[in-house]
Coordinates of C-alpha atoms in Angstrom, one line a residue:
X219 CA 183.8 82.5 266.8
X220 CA 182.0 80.7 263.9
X221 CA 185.1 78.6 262.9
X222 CA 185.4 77.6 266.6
X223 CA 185.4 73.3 266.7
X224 CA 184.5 71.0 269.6
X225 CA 183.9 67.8 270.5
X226 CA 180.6 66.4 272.4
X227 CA 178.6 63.1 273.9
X228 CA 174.9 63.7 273.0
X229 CA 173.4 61.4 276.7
X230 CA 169.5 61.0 276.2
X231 CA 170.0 61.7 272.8
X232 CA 166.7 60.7 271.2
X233 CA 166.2 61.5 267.2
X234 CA 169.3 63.1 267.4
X235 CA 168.3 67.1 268.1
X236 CA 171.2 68.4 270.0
X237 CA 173.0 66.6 267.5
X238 CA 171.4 68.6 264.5
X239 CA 171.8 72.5 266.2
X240 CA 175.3 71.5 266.9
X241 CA 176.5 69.8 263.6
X242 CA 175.3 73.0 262.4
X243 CA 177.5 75.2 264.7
X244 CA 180.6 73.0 263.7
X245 CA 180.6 70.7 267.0
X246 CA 181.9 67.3 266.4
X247 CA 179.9 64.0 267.8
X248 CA 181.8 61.4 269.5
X249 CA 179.1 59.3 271.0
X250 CA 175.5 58.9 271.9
X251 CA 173.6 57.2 274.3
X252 CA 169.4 56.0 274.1
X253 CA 167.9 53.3 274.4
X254 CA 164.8 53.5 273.1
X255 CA 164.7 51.3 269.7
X256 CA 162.6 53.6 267.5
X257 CA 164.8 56.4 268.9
X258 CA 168.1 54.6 267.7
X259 CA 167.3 53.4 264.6
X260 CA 166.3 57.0 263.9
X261 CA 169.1 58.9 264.9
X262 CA 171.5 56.0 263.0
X263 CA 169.6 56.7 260.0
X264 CA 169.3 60.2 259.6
X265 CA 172.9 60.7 260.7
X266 CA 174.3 57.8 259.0
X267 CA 175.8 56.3 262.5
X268 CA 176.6 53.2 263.7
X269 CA 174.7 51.1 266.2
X270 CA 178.1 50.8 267.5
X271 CA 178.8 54.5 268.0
X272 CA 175.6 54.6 271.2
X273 CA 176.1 53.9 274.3
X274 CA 173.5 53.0 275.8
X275 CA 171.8 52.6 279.4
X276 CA 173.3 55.3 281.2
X277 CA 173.6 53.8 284.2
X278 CA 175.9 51.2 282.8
X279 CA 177.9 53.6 281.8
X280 CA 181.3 53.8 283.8
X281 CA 183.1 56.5 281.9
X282 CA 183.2 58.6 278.3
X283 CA 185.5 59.8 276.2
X284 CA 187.0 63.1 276.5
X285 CA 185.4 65.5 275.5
X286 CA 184.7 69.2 275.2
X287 CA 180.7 69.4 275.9
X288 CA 178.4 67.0 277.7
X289 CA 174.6 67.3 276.3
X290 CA 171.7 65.7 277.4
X291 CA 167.5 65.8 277.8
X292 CA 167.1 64.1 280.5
X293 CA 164.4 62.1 281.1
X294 CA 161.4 64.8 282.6
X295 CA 158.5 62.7 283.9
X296 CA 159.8 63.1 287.4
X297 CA 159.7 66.8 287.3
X298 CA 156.0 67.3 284.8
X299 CA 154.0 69.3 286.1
X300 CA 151.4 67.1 284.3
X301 CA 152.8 64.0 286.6
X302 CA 152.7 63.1 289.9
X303 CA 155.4 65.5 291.0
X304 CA 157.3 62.7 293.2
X305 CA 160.5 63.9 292.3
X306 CA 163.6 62.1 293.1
X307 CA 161.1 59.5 294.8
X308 CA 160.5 58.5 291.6
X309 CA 163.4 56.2 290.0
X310 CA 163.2 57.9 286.8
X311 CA 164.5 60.9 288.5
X312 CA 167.5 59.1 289.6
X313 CA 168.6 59.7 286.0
X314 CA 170.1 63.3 287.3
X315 CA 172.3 61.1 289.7
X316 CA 173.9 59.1 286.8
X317 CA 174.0 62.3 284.1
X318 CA 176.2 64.5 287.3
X319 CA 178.1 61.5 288.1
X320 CA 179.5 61.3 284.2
X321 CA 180.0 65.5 284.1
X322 CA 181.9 64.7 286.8
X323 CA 184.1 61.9 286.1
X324 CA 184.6 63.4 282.7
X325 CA 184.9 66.8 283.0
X326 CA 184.2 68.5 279.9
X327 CA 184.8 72.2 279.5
X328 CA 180.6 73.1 279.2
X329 CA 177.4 71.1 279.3
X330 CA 173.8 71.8 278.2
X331 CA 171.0 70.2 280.2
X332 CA 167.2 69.9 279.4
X333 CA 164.2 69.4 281.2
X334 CA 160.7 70.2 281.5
X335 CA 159.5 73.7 282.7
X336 CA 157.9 71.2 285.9
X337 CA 161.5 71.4 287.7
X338 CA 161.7 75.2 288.4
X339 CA 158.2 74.8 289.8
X340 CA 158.5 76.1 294.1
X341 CA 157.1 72.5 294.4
X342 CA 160.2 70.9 293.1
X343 CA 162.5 73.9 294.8
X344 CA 164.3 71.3 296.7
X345 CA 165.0 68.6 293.9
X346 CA 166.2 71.7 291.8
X347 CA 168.5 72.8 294.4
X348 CA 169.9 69.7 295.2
X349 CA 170.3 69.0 291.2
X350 CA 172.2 72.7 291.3
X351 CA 174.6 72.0 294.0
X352 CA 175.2 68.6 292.6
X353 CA 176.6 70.3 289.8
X354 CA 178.9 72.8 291.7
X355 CA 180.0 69.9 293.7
X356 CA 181.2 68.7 290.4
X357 CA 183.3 71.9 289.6
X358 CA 180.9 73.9 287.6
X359 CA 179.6 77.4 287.4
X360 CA 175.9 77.1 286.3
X361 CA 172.7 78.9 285.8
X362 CA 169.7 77.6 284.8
X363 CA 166.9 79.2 282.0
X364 CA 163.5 79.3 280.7
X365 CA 162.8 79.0 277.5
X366 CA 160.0 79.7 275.0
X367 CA 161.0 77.6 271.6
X368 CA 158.7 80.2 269.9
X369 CA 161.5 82.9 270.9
X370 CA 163.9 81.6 268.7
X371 CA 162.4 80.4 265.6
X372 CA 159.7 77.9 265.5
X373 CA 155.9 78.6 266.0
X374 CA 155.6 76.4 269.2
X375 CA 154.5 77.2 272.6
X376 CA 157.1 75.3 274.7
X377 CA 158.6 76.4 277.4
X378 CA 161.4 74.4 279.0
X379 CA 164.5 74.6 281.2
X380 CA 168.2 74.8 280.2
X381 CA 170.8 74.3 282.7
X382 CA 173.9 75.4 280.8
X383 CA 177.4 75.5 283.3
X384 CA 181.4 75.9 282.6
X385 CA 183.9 74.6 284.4
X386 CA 186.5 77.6 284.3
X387 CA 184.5 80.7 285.5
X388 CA 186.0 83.1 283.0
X389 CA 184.0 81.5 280.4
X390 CA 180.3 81.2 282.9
X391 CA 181.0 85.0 283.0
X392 CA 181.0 85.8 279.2
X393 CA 177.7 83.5 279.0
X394 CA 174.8 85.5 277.4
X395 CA 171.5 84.5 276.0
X396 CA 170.8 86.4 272.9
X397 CA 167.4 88.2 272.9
X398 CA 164.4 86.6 271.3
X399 CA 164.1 87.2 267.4
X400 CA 162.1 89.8 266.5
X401 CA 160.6 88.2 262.9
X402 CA 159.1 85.4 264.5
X403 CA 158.3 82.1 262.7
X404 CA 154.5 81.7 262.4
X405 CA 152.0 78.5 262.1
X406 CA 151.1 79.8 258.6
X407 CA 154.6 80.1 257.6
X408 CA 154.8 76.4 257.8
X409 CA 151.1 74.9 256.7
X410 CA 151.9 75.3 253.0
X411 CA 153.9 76.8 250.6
X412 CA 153.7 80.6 251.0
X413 CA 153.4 82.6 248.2
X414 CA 154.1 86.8 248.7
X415 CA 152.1 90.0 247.7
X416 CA 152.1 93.8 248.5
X417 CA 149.5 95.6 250.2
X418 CA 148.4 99.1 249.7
X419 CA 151.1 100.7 251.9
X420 CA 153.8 98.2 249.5
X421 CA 154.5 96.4 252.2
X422 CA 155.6 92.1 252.0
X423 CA 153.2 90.1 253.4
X424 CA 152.6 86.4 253.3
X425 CA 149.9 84.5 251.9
X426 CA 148.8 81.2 252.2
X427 CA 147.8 77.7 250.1
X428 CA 144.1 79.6 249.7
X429 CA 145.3 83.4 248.9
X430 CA 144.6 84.7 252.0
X431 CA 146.7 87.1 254.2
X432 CA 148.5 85.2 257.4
X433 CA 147.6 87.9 260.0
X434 CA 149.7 87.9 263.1
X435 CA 147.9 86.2 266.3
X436 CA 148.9 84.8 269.3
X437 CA 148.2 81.5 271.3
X438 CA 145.7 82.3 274.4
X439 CA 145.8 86.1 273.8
X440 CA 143.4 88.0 272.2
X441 CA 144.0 89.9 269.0
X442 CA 143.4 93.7 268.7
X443 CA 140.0 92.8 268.0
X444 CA 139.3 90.8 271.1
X445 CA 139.3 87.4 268.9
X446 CA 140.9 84.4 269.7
X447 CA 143.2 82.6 267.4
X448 CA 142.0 79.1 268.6
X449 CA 138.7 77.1 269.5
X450 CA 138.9 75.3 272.7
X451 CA 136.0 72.2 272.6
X452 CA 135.0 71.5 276.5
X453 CA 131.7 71.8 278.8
X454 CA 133.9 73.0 282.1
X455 CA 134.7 76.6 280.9
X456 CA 133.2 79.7 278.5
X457 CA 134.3 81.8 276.4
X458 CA 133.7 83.7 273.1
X459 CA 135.9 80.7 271.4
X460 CA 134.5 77.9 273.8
X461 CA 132.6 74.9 271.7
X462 CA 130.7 73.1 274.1
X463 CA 128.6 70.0 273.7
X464 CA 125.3 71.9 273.1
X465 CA 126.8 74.0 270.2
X466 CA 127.1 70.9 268.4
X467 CA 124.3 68.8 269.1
X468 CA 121.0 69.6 268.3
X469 CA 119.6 71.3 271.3
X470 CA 116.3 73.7 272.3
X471 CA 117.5 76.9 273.9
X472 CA 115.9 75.6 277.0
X473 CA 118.3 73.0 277.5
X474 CA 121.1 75.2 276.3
X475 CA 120.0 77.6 279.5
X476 CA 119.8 74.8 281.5
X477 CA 123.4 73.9 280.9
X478 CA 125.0 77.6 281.2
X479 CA 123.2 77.3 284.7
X480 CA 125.1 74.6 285.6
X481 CA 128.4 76.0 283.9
X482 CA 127.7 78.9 286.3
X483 CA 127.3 77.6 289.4
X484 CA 129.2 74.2 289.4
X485 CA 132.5 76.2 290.7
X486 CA 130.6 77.9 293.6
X487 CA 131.7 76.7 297.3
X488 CA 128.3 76.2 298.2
X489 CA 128.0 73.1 296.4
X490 CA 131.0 71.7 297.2
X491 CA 134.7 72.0 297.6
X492 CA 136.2 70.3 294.7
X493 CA 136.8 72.4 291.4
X494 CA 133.8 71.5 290.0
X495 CA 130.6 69.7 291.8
X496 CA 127.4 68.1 290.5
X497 CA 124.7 69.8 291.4
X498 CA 121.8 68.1 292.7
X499 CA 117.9 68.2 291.6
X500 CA 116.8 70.7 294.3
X501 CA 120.0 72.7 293.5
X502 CA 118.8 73.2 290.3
X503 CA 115.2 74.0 291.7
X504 CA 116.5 76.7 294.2
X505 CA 118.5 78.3 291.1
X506 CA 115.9 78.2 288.7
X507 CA 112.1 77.4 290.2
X508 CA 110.6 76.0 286.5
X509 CA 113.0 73.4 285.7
X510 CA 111.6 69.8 286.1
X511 CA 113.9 66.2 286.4
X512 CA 112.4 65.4 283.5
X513 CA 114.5 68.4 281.7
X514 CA 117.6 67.1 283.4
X515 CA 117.2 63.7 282.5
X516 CA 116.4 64.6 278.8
X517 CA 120.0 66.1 279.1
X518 CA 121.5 62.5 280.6
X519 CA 119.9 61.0 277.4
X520 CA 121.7 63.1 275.1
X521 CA 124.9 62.4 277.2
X522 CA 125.4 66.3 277.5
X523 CA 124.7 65.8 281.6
X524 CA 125.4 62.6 283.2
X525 CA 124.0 61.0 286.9
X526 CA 126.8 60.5 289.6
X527 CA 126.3 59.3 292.7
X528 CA 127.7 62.0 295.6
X529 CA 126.9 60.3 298.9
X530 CA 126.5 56.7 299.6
X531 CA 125.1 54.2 302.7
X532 CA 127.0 52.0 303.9
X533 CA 125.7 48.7 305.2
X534 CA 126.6 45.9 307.3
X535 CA 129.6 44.0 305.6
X536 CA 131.9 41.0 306.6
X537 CA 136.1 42.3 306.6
X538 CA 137.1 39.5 304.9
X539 CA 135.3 40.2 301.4
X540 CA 137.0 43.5 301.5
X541 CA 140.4 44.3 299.6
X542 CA 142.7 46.6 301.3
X543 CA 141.3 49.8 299.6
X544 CA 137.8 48.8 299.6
X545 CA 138.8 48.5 303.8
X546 CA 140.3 52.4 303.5
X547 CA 137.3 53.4 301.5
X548 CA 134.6 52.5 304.4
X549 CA 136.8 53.5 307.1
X550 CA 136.3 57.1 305.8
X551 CA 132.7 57.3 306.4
X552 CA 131.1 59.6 308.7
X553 CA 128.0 58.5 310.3
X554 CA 127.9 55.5 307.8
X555 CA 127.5 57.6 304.8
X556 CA 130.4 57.9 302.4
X557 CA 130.6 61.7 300.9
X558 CA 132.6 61.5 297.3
X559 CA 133.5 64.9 297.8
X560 CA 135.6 64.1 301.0
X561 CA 137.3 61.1 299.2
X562 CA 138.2 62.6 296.3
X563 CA 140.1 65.2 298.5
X564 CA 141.7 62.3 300.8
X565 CA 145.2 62.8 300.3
X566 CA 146.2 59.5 302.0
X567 CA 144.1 58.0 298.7
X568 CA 145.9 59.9 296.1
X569 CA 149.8 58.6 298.2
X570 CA 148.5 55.0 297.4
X571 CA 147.3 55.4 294.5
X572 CA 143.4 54.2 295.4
X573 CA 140.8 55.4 292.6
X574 CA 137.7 56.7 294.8
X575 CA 135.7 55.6 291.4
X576 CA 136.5 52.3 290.9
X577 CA 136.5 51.3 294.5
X578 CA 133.4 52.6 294.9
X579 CA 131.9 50.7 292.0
X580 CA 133.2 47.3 293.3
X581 CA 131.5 48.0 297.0
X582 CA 128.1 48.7 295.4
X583 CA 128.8 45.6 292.8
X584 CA 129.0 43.7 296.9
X585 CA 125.9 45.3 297.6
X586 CA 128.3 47.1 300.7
X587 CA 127.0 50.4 299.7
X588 CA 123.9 52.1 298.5
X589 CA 123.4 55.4 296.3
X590 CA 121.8 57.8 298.7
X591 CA 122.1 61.3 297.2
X592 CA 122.1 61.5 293.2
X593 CA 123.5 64.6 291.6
X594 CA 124.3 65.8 287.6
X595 CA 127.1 66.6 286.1
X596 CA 128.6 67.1 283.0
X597 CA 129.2 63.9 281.2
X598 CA 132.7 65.4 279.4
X599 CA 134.7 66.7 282.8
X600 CA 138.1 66.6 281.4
X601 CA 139.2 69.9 279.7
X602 CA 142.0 67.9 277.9
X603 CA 139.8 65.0 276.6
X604 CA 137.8 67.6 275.2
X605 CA 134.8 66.8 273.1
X606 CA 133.8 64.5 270.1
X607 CA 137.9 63.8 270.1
X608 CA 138.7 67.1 269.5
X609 CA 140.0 69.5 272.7
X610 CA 141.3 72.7 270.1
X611 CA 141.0 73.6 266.7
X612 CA 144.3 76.6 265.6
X613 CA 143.4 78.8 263.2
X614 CA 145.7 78.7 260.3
X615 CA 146.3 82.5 260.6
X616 CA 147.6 81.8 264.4
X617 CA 151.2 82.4 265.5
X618 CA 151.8 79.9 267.7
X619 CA 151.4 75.9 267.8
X620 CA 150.8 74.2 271.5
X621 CA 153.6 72.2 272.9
X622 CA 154.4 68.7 271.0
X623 CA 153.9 65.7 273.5
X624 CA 154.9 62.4 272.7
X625 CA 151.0 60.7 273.1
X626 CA 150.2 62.7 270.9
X627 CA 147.3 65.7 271.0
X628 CA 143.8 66.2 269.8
X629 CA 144.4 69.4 268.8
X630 CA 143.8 70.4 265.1
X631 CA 144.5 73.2 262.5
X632 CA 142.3 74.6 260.0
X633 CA 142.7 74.1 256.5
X634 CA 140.9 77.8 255.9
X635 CA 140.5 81.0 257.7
X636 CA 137.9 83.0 258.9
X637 CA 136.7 86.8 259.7
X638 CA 134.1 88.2 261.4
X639 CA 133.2 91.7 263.2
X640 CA 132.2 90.1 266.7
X641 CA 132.4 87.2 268.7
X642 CA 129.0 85.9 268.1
X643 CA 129.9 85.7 264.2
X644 CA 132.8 84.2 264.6
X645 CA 131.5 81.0 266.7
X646 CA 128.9 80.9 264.4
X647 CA 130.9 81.1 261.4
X648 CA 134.1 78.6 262.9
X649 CA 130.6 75.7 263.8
X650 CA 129.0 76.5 260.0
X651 CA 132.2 77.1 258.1
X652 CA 134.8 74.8 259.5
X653 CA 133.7 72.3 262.0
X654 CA 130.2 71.3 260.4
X655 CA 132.2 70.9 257.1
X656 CA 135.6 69.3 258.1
X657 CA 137.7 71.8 257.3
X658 CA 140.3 71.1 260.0
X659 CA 143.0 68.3 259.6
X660 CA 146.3 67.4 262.6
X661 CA 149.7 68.6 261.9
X662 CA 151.4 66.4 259.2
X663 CA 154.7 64.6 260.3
X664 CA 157.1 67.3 257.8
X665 CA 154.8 69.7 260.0
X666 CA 155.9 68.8 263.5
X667 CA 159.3 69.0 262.4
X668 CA 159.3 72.0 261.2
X669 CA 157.5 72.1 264.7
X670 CA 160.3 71.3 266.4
X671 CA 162.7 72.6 263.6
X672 CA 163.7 69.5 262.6
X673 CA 164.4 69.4 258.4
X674 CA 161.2 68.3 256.5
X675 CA 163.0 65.9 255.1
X676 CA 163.8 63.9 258.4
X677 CA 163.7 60.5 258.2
X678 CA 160.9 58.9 261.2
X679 CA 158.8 55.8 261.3
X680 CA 155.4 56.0 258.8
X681 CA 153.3 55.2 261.8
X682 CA 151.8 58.5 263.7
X683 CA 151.8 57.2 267.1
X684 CA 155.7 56.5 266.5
X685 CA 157.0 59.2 264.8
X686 CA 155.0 61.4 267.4
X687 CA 155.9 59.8 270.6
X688 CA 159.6 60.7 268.9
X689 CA 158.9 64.5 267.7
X690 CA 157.4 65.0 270.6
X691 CA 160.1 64.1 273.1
X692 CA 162.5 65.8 271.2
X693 CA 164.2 69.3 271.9
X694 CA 162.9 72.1 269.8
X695 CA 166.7 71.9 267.4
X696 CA 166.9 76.1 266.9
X697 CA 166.7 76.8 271.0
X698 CA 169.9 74.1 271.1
X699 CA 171.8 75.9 268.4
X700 CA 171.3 79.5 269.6
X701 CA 172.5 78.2 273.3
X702 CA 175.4 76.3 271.8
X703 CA 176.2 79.7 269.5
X704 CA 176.4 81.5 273.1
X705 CA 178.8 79.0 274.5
X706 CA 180.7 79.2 271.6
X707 CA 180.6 83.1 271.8
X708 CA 182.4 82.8 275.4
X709 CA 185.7 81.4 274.1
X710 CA 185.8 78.5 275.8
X711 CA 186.8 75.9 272.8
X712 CA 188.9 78.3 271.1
X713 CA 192.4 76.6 270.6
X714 CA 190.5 73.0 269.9
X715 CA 190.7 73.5 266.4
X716 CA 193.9 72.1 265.7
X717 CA 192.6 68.8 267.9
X718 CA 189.5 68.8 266.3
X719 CA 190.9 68.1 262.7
X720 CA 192.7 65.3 263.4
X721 CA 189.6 63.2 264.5
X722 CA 188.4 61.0 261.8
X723 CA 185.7 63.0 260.2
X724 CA 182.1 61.4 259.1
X725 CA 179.8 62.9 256.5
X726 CA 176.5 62.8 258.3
X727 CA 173.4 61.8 256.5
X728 CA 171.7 65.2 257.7
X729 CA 172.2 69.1 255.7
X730 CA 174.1 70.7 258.5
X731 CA 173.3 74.6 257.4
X732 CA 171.7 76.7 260.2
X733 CA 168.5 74.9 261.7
X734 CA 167.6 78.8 262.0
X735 CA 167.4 79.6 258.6
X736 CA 165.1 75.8 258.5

């Protein structure tokens, strides 16, 4: 089936990824449509297109070409699990809408559709459902997959879903996924140039830039040895390869105690029902008898611990100075006291959008409310923010990359590697070794494509924040090609060959040998 031709449209086309695996697998481009700038000037320049070859805003789109596959990432805020979750309420998830309405009006033979893992989650069950039997209502026999990029040939932990259908059910029926490939792509393989050796049983195995051995570790599992491959940097969890604010400044072990209590105990129902709840000074008193405000407060001034106010007074107050959510705010209170805990669980807040925090703040700025209970907290309570700018550090030796996102990450690789025979030496060895000394970097830009499995060589903007927000909304290229080689196994273009070469061919701009072999 390798000599099989098609033609396709490439809808949401970004960079051009779709484009790339199938180029690669002999498939024929008639058309794109983006309409992001950065995105099109991209994809014209690495593929040697014309503006005039895009088309556009898909919902201005009235009809394509024919064509023998319909591709297409569509747009996956609605569906994030990192979102909001409103689904088609949102009007970015209209987008499905328009992409059925074109599979429908042009009926191509297949179609590949990509999205975020966030749509197969049982909160989005109906919206998936209704996006399924959209499709059948079209004429299409479909299935929908998860996928695992690192499965098939780049070291990245991203999972997302491909809806793949036919429109003869002959050809749905021959549909199989290939298993994932067994001699996995790892991070090391594409930090540096890799240079080879044998061992002592003559076996290959890779080196790196410094001589050492890549051993084989996984992302979030521990090796044989119980060691992570990674360093997570964040106050709100522990672990043998947690950094937390009081490994790196310089703290007494007093304070560092003082600080594991309140790691320990900050989860606990008894102080709360939110994930995580300040505890207040006679919280800390019944836990541990010695410890004095002064001690907490030393902790506030080293911003380790920070004050927050958990219940407030309310007092008298005129209507009219008050803004519609400073109104919803007060009307919450019980007894005239305002409890943060019970409106930061208010779901009618989260619906319209009203920030507890910043409400709050302009009603004590009024002099409407008063602080009445004080409680501590850590002062970093965001796992991803993580600390100092930095939420994880990979090990160079790991497997697996996290998942590329367009804003970009802080997460970090290091530019050596480490060994130890416990967990206590290895935290100590990663703070004295690596972080005290800088030896961690991010991922270059020929990096994240080889990420993503984009060529090294692929042309983006210089700026990070661009050529990120790009890579980063892309599909991972070897995942497309190994579904399009699947299609292509079922039969379904065989017999377009002799169409296929009489469409004015182009010489794109990009090497189209396997992305696999990338």
């Amino acid at each position: 089936m390798g000599n099989s031709k098609f033609t396709f449209i490439d809808l949401f086309s970004g960079i051009g990824g779709f484009r790339l695996a199938l180029n690669a697998i002999g498939g024929k481009c008639l058309n794109f449509s983006e309409i992001n700038s950065d995105a099109i000037s991209t994809y014209c320049t690495n593929f040697n297109e014309e503006s005039s070859y895009n088309l556009g805003d898909i919902t201005k789109i009235k009809s394509l070409p024919k064509h023998d596959l319909l591709t297409g990432g569509v747009p996956c805020q609605s569906w994030s699990i990192a979102g909001k979750n409103l689904g088609f309420d949102d009007d970015r998830g209209q987008l499905w809408n328009d992409t059925i309405y074109l599979l429908n009006q042009s009926k191509p033979k297949a179609f590949i559709f990509e999205n975020v893992k966030g749509l197969v989650d049982p909160r989005n069950k109906e919206a998936l459902t209704y996006i399924l039997n959209r499709i059948k209502d079209a004429g299409y026999h479909t299935n929908f997959y998860l996928i695992n990029s690192y499965d098939y040939g780049v070291p990245q932990n991203r999972l997302r879903v491909y809806i793949v259908g036919f429109k003869d059910r002959e050809y749905f029926d021959k549909f199989i996924l290939p298993k994932p490939i067994k001699n996995k792509i790892q991070l090391g393989h594409i930090l540096s140039n890799l240079e080879t050796l044998t061992n002592q049983e003559n076996e290959i195995v890779d080196i790196n830039l410094f001589g050492e051995i890549i051993k084989q570790r996984s992302m979030s599992l521990s090796t044989s040895n119980g060691i992570n491959d990674y360093f997570l940097f964040n106050d709100l969890r522990n672990g043998h390869s947690t950094i937390h604010s009081w490994d790196i400044l310089n703290t007494t072990d007093r304070q560092k105690d003082i600080c594991y209590l309140l790691l320990k105990n900050r989860r606990k129902s008894a102080y709360g029902n939110l994930d995580g709840n300040p505890l207040s000074y006679k919280h800390f008193k019944d836990l541990d008898t010695t410890i004095t405000k002064n001690e907490l407060d030393e902790l506030v001034e080293l911003e380790i611990l920070k004050k927050v106010g958990y219940s407030f007074l309310v007092k008298e107050f005129d209507e009219q100075l008050l803004s519609e959510d400073e109104k919803s705010i007060l009307e919450s209170s019980i007894n005239n006291v305002l409890y943060v805990e019970l409106l930061k669980n208010n779901r009618d807040f989260k619906l319209k959008k009203i920030s507890v925090s910043k409400t709050l703040q302009l009603l004590i700025e009024k002099n409407i409310i008063v602080c009445d209970e004080i409680r501590y907290d850590f002062k970093n309570t965001k796992i991803s923010t993580g600390l100092f700018g930095i939420n994880r550090i990979f090990l160079s030796s790991s497997n697996i990359f996290p998942t590329l996102v367009a804003s970009d990450t802080n997460d970090f690789i290091t530019t050596k590697t480490i060994s130890a025979n416990n967990e206590s030496e290895y935290k100590e060895k990663f703070l004295k070794e690596i972080y005290k000394t800088g030896a961690f970097r991010k991922i270059t830009k020929s990096e994240a494509c080889k990420i993503q499995g984009f060529p090294v060589n692929y042309l983006l903007p210089e700026n990070r924040a661009r050529w990120m927000k790009l890579i980063g909304n892309s599909v991972s290229v070897p995942v497309i090609e190994m579904i399009g080689k699947a299609i292509l196994d079922t039969g379904v273009f065989d017999g377009d060959s002799k169409l296929i070469s009489n469409i004015e061919k182009k010489s794109d701009h990009v090497n189209a040998k396997s992305v696999l072999q990338i």
